[in-house]
Amino acid sequence: MDAVVRRIYCVDTSSFAYCQRSFGQRSSRLTFYASVWDLLDRLADEERLLAPHLVHIEITKSNDEIGRWAQAHSAVFRPRGEHAARVVEILKEPGQRLVDPTAPRGAEEADPWVIALAAGISAAPPTLFDPRRIGIVVSEEARVGGIADICRRRGVEHLDFTEMLTTEGLSFSSAAAT
Amino acid sequence: MAELIPVAPTVLVWARKSGLATVAEAAERTGQPDETILDWEAGRAQPTYSQLERLADEYGVSVNVLLLSTTPRIPQPPPDFRSPSGGQEPMSRIARRELRRARHLQALLGEVHVFPSPALPAIPPGQDAAEAVRGALGVTIAEQLAWKSPERAFAAWRAALGRLGILVLQYRLPDSGLQGLSLPAINGGPPVVFVNQGDWINARMFTLLHELGHHVLAHEGGICDPWRLGPGLSGGSVEGRCNRLAGAVLVPGEHLRAQPETSQLAAEPDDAEVIRLLGSLGNRYRVSGQVVWYRIHDLGLVSDARFAALWPQLRPPRKKKRPIVEDEERKGIPRWKLASSRYGPELLGGLLTALDRGALEPTRVLRALNLGTGDLDRLQSAGPR
């Protein structure tokens, strides 16, 4: 990793849900599962894993492993409405399908907020004590006009959950061997 | 000072009107004067995010939609049949939200095609509509009389509507004056019937078939409180026609005439005895005594005067205790269990099939059904398919 750049992961609900489905049985203590949760803990402690408030609402609806993890790591989740003006700009993107216009209250998509968070992080100027930071969107959705597509159009780096794991040095083969 | 959000004024106006809300309601919810709401809607001022959230609460709409730059192209709400003057009646914010959810689910099903195609019966002129509808529903009298409980009866009628390709939804609304609504099919999405789960189950059954009447007879939706305007509602009005159809489907005329109690109560002068006989017949068909009395009058077996004199003595179906908090906020009720009764097996099975096929992302289903990340696994294990 570049010594003067901090990579900050901005994680969407879809990736947390993927994590729950794939690695949710933490109690089984399988080596690889444990290492995934340890990595999430470490990224959270280093303030390199963030998510908008809406993601917190979505993943704490059920009392599962990811919901409990979110409750225990509340600092990961940014305040309500942060970057709202940036979200308004993102939603002007032609052909965006981040927001379903029929969605009722309570069914808010976190997607534009995740992109806005990552863009906001990348746009912030470095300070004497804080090196340059890059916001990276982590999500699992790949449809046209969706989160990955809009990230590409707006020059925001995008990974899926597995890519984030491998970028952070956790590979399926090495983890299985440990 | 809180950041002001550069929202599109036209979207705010659209959200309020499509949510059937008034400026006064929006003002009360946000704690602002009416003039401030009008200023936001005219672009003379901008709300904060917190104020936008309160507007979203009131209009039942996703807060993200309020951040769009252009007005969404979504059909207007169906006509409100609850007011004799055709005006707008009050509606809770929960009802507004669930009306939008019905549209949302309809749009989702239109996208993935995992729901039975609509097969609503056509009613040629001169044909008995109730007979045609009952035939299409495929429920025999023998089956109806064998149902052991009102819950079983409701589930059977609901399943019959599902076989006609109608999406049946229910939710416990705080609105005592909103029993049901219907939305016509649109963009490949199925026709919808929604019933207020806060109503007694017999009332819900009547509403279910009343709303089916909107689809079959009027080919448009409606927001309804079937008995609001009383049993004397003109047979020619949409609500009157839907009531008559619902009654005739639930209590077929020929079968009712053949019951010994029917001839007995038509001649019975004692009100208490008539009410007892109506209760007995109601239990047989799994409907309220009110519906049986309505049918007996409709069949011309009692005079208008006799019918009107007894009607006030027939207790309307009891309402369940209204929710103080929303079910999701009450502890101990798993969301996936609530989902089963709200959305029904056809919808849940269809959406799970779409997930299996990769036609939908899991998060879209979770949001549409207001579920948590672990709930899909539980639904899959419970096997709604």
Coordinates of N, CA, C and O in Angstrom, one line a residue, chain A residues 12-14 16-17 20-21 54 58-59 61-64 66-67 80-81 83-85 87-88 91-92 96-113 141-143, chain B residues 3-7 14 49-50 53 56-57 60-65 67-69 72 74 97 100-101 103-104 107-108 111 335 361-364 366-368 370-375 377-378:
Chain A
D12 N -21.3 -0.9 1.2 CA -22.7 -0.9 0.9 C -23.4 -2.1 1.6 O -22.7 -3.1 2.0
T13 N -24.7 -2.0 1.8 CA -25.5 -3.0 2.4 C -25.3 -4.4 1.7 O -25.2 -5.4 2.4
S14 N -25.2 -4.3 0.4 CA -25.1 -5.6 -0.4 C -23.9 -6.4 0.0 O -23.9 -7.6 0.1
F16 N -22.2 -6.1 3.0 CA -22.4 -6.6 4.4 C -23.4 -7.8 4.4 O -23.2 -8.8 5.1
A17 N -24.4 -7.8 3.5 CA -25.3 -8.9 3.4 C -24.6 -10.1 2.8 O -24.8 -11.3 3.3
Q20 N -22.6 -11.6 5.6 CA -23.5 -12.4 6.5 C -23.8 -13.8 5.9 O -23.7 -14.8 6.5
R21 N -24.1 -13.8 4.6 CA -24.5 -15.0 3.9 C -23.3 -16.0 3.8 O -23.4 -17.2 4.0
L54 N -27.6 4.9 6.6 CA -28.7 4.0 6.0 C -28.3 2.6 6.0 O -29.1 1.7 6.2
E58 N -30.2 -0.8 7.7 CA -30.6 -2.0 7.0 C -30.0 -3.2 7.6 O -30.6 -4.3 7.6
I59 N -28.7 -3.2 8.1 CA -28.1 -4.4 8.5 C -28.3 -4.7 10.0 O -27.9 -5.8 10.4
K61 N -31.5 -4.8 11.1 CA -32.9 -5.2 11.2 C -33.1 -6.6 11.7 O -34.1 -6.9 12.3
S62 N -32.1 -7.4 11.5 CA -32.2 -8.8 12.1 C -31.0 -9.0 13.0 O -29.9 -8.5 12.8
N63 N -31.3 -9.8 14.0 CA -30.3 -10.1 15.0 C -29.3 -11.2 14.6 O -29.3 -12.3 15.1
D64 N -28.6 -10.9 13.5 CA -27.6 -11.9 13.0 C -26.2 -11.4 13.3 O -26.0 -10.4 13.9
I66 N -23.9 -10.1 11.4 CA -23.5 -8.8 10.8 C -24.2 -7.6 11.6 O -23.6 -6.6 11.8
G67 N -25.4 -7.9 12.0 CA -26.2 -6.9 12.8 C -25.5 -6.7 14.1 O -25.4 -5.5 14.5
R80 N -26.5 10.7 10.0 CA -27.6 10.8 9.0 C -27.5 12.1 8.2 O -27.1 13.1 8.7
G81 N -27.7 11.9 6.9 CA -27.7 13.1 6.0 C -26.4 13.6 5.6 O -26.3 14.6 4.9
H83 N -23.3 14.4 3.5 CA -23.1 14.4 2.0 C -24.4 14.4 1.3 O -24.5 14.0 0.1
A84 N -25.5 14.9 1.9 CA -26.8 14.9 1.1 C -26.8 15.7 -0.1 O -27.3 15.3 -1.2
A85 N -26.1 16.9 -0.1 CA -26.0 17.7 -1.3 C -25.3 17.0 -2.4 O -25.6 17.1 -3.6
V87 N -25.3 13.7 -2.7 CA -26.2 12.7 -3.2 C -27.1 13.3 -4.3 O -27.4 12.7 -5.3
V88 N -27.6 14.5 -4.1 CA -28.5 15.2 -5.0 C -27.7 15.3 -6.4 O -28.3 15.0 -7.4
L91 N -27.5 11.8 -8.1 CA -28.8 11.4 -8.6 C -29.2 12.1 -9.9 O -30.2 11.7 -10.6
K92 N -28.4 13.1 -10.3 CA -28.7 13.8 -11.6 C -28.0 13.0 -12.7 O -28.2 13.4 -13.9
Q96 N -29.2 6.8 -14.1 CA -28.9 6.2 -12.8 C -30.1 5.3 -12.3 O -31.2 5.7 -12.5
R97 N -29.7 4.2 -11.8 CA -30.8 3.3 -11.2 C -30.5 3.0 -9.7 O -30.7 1.9 -9.2
L98 N -29.9 4.0 -9.1 CA -29.5 3.9 -7.7 C -30.8 4.0 -6.8 O -30.8 3.4 -5.7
V99 N -31.8 4.7 -7.3 CA -33.0 5.0 -6.5 C -34.2 4.6 -7.3 O -34.4 4.9 -8.4
D100 N -35.0 3.8 -6.6 CA -36.2 3.3 -7.2 C -37.3 4.4 -6.9 O -37.6 4.6 -5.7
P101 N -37.9 5.0 -7.9 CA -38.9 6.1 -7.5 C -40.1 5.6 -6.9 O -40.9 6.4 -6.3
T102 N -40.4 4.3 -6.9 CA -41.6 3.8 -6.3 C -41.3 3.4 -4.8 O -42.2 3.0 -4.1
A103 N -40.1 3.5 -4.3 CA -39.7 3.0 -3.0 C -40.5 3.7 -1.9 O -40.5 4.9 -1.9
P104 N -41.0 2.9 -1.0 CA -41.7 3.6 0.2 C -40.7 4.0 1.2 O -39.5 3.6 1.2
R105 N -41.2 4.7 2.2 CA -40.4 5.1 3.4 C -39.9 3.9 4.1 O -40.7 2.9 4.3
G106 N -38.6 3.8 4.4 CA -38.1 2.7 5.0 C -37.3 1.8 4.1 O -36.7 0.8 4.5
A107 N -37.5 2.0 2.8 CA -36.9 1.1 1.8 C -35.8 1.9 1.0 O -35.5 1.7 -0.1
E108 N -35.2 2.9 1.7 CA -34.2 3.8 1.1 C -33.0 2.9 0.7 O -32.5 2.1 1.5
E109 N -32.5 3.2 -0.5 CA -31.2 2.6 -0.9 C -30.1 3.3 -0.4 O -30.0 4.6 -0.5
A110 N -29.1 2.6 0.1 CA -27.9 3.3 0.6 C -26.9 3.6 -0.5 O -26.0 4.4 -0.3
D111 N -27.1 3.1 -1.7 CA -26.2 3.1 -2.8 C -25.6 4.6 -3.1 O -24.4 4.8 -3.1
P112 N -26.5 5.6 -3.3 CA -26.0 6.9 -3.6 C -25.2 7.5 -2.5 O -24.3 8.3 -2.7
W113 N -25.6 7.1 -1.3 CA -24.9 7.6 -0.1 C -23.5 7.0 0.1 O -22.6 7.7 0.6
E141 N -23.3 -5.2 -6.3 CA -24.3 -5.0 -7.4 C -23.7 -4.5 -8.7 O -22.8 -3.6 -8.6
A142 N -24.1 -5.1 -9.8 CA -23.4 -4.8 -11.0 C -24.3 -4.4 -12.2 O -23.8 -4.4 -13.3
R143 N -25.5 -4.1 -12.0 CA -26.4 -3.8 -13.1 C -26.1 -2.4 -13.7 O -25.6 -1.5 -13.0
Chain B
E3 N -27.2 22.0 7.3 CA -27.0 22.2 5.8 C -28.4 22.2 5.1 O -29.2 21.4 5.4
L4 N -28.6 23.1 4.2 CA -29.8 23.1 3.4 C -29.6 22.3 2.2 O -28.5 22.3 1.6
I5 N -30.6 21.5 1.8 CA -30.5 20.5 0.8 C -31.2 21.1 -0.5 O -32.3 21.5 -0.5
P6 N -30.4 21.1 -1.6 CA -30.9 21.7 -2.9 C -31.9 20.8 -3.6 O -31.6 20.2 -4.6
V7 N -33.1 20.6 -3.0 CA -34.1 19.7 -3.6 C -34.8 20.4 -4.7 O -34.9 21.6 -4.8
W14 N -44.9 16.9 -6.1 CA -45.3 15.6 -6.5 C -45.4 14.6 -5.3 O -46.4 13.9 -5.2
Y49 N -31.9 18.3 5.9 CA -32.1 16.8 5.8 C -33.1 16.3 6.8 O -33.9 15.5 6.4
S50 N -33.0 16.8 8.0 CA -33.9 16.3 9.0 C -35.4 16.7 8.7 O -36.3 15.9 8.9
E53 N -36.5 14.3 6.0 CA -36.9 13.0 6.6 C -38.3 13.0 7.1 O -39.1 12.1 7.0
A56 N -40.7 12.9 4.3 CA -40.7 11.5 3.8 C -41.6 10.6 4.7 O -42.4 9.8 4.2
D57 N -41.5 10.8 6.0 CA -42.4 10.1 6.9 C -43.8 10.4 6.6 O -44.7 9.5 6.6
G60 N -44.9 9.0 3.2 CA -44.7 7.6 3.0 C -43.7 7.2 1.9 O -43.6 6.1 1.5
V61 N -42.9 8.2 1.5 CA -42.0 8.0 0.4 C -40.6 7.9 0.9 O -40.2 8.4 1.9
S62 N -39.8 7.2 0.1 CA -38.3 7.1 0.4 C -37.7 8.5 0.4 O -38.0 9.3 -0.5
V63 N -36.9 8.8 1.4 CA -36.2 10.1 1.4 C -35.4 10.3 0.2 O -35.2 11.4 -0.3
N64 N -34.8 9.2 -0.4 CA -34.0 9.3 -1.6 C -34.8 9.9 -2.7 O -34.3 10.6 -3.6
V65 N -36.1 9.5 -2.8 CA -37.0 10.0 -3.9 C -37.1 11.6 -3.8 O -37.1 12.2 -4.9
L67 N -34.8 13.5 -3.1 CA -33.6 14.1 -3.6 C -33.4 14.0 -5.1 O -32.4 14.5 -5.7
L68 N -34.4 13.4 -5.8 CA -34.3 13.3 -7.3 C -34.5 14.7 -7.9 O -35.2 15.5 -7.3
S69 N -34.0 14.8 -9.1 CA -34.0 16.2 -9.7 C -35.3 16.3 -10.6 O -35.7 17.4 -10.9
P72 N -40.8 11.7 -10.6 CA -41.0 10.3 -11.1 C -42.3 10.1 -11.9 O -43.3 10.7 -11.6
I74 N -45.0 7.9 -12.1 CA -45.7 6.8 -11.4 C -47.2 7.2 -11.4 O -47.5 8.4 -11.3
R97 N -47.6 5.0 3.2 CA -46.4 4.2 3.0 C -46.7 2.8 2.4 O -46.1 2.4 1.4
R100 N -47.7 3.0 -1.2 CA -46.4 3.1 -2.0 C -45.8 1.7 -2.1 O -45.2 1.4 -3.2
R101 N -45.8 1.0 -1.0 CA -45.1 -0.3 -1.0 C -45.8 -1.2 -2.0 O -45.2 -2.0 -2.7
R103 N -47.4 -0.4 -4.7 CA -46.9 0.1 -6.1 C -45.5 -0.5 -6.3 O -45.1 -0.9 -7.4
H104 N -44.6 -0.4 -5.3 CA -43.3 -0.8 -5.4 C -43.2 -2.3 -5.7 O -42.4 -2.8 -6.6
A107 N -44.3 -3.0 -9.2 CA -43.2 -2.7 -10.2 C -42.1 -3.8 -10.2 O -41.7 -4.2 -11.2
L108 N -41.8 -4.3 -9.0 CA -40.8 -5.3 -8.9 C -41.2 -6.6 -9.6 O -40.5 -7.2 -10.3
E111 N -41.0 -6.5 -13.3 CA -39.6 -6.6 -13.8 C -39.2 -8.0 -13.9 O -38.5 -8.4 -14.8
R335 N -39.5 -10.5 11.9 CA -39.9 -9.8 10.6 C -40.3 -10.8 9.6 O -41.3 -10.6 8.8
E361 N -31.3 -8.6 -7.0 CA -30.3 -8.6 -6.0 C -31.0 -8.7 -4.6 O -32.1 -8.2 -4.4
P362 N -30.4 -9.4 -3.7 CA -31.0 -9.7 -2.4 C -31.4 -8.4 -1.7 O -32.5 -8.3 -1.0
T363 N -30.6 -7.3 -1.8 CA -30.9 -6.1 -1.1 C -32.2 -5.5 -1.6 O -32.9 -4.8 -0.8
R364 N -32.5 -5.6 -2.8 CA -33.8 -5.1 -3.3 C -35.0 -5.8 -2.7 O -36.0 -5.1 -2.4
L366 N -34.9 -7.3 0.2 CA -34.9 -7.0 1.7 C -35.6 -5.6 1.9 O -36.4 -5.5 2.8
R367 N -35.3 -4.7 1.0 CA -35.8 -3.3 1.1 C -37.3 -3.4 0.9 O -38.1 -2.8 1.6
A368 N -37.7 -4.0 -0.2 CA -39.1 -4.0 -0.6 C -40.0 -4.7 0.5 O -41.1 -4.2 0.7
N370 N -39.1 -5.0 3.7 CA -38.7 -4.4 5.0 C -38.1 -5.5 5.9 O -38.6 -5.7 7.1
L371 N -37.2 -6.3 5.4 CA -36.6 -7.4 6.1 C -35.1 -7.1 6.4 O -34.5 -6.3 5.8
G372 N -34.6 -7.9 7.4 CA -33.2 -7.8 7.7 C -32.4 -8.8 6.9 O -32.9 -9.7 6.3
T373 N -31.0 -8.7 7.0 CA -30.2 -9.6 6.2 C -30.3 -11.1 6.5 O -30.2 -11.8 5.5
G374 N -30.7 -11.4 7.7 CA -30.8 -12.9 8.0 C -32.2 -13.4 7.7 O -32.4 -14.6 7.7
D375 N -33.1 -12.5 7.3 CA -34.5 -13.0 7.2 C -34.8 -13.8 5.9 O -35.7 -14.7 5.9
D377 N -32.8 -16.1 4.6 CA -32.5 -17.5 4.9 C -33.6 -18.1 5.6 O -34.0 -19.3 5.4
R378 N -34.2 -17.4 6.6 CA -35.3 -18.0 7.4 C -36.5 -18.2 6.6 O -37.2 -19.2 6.7

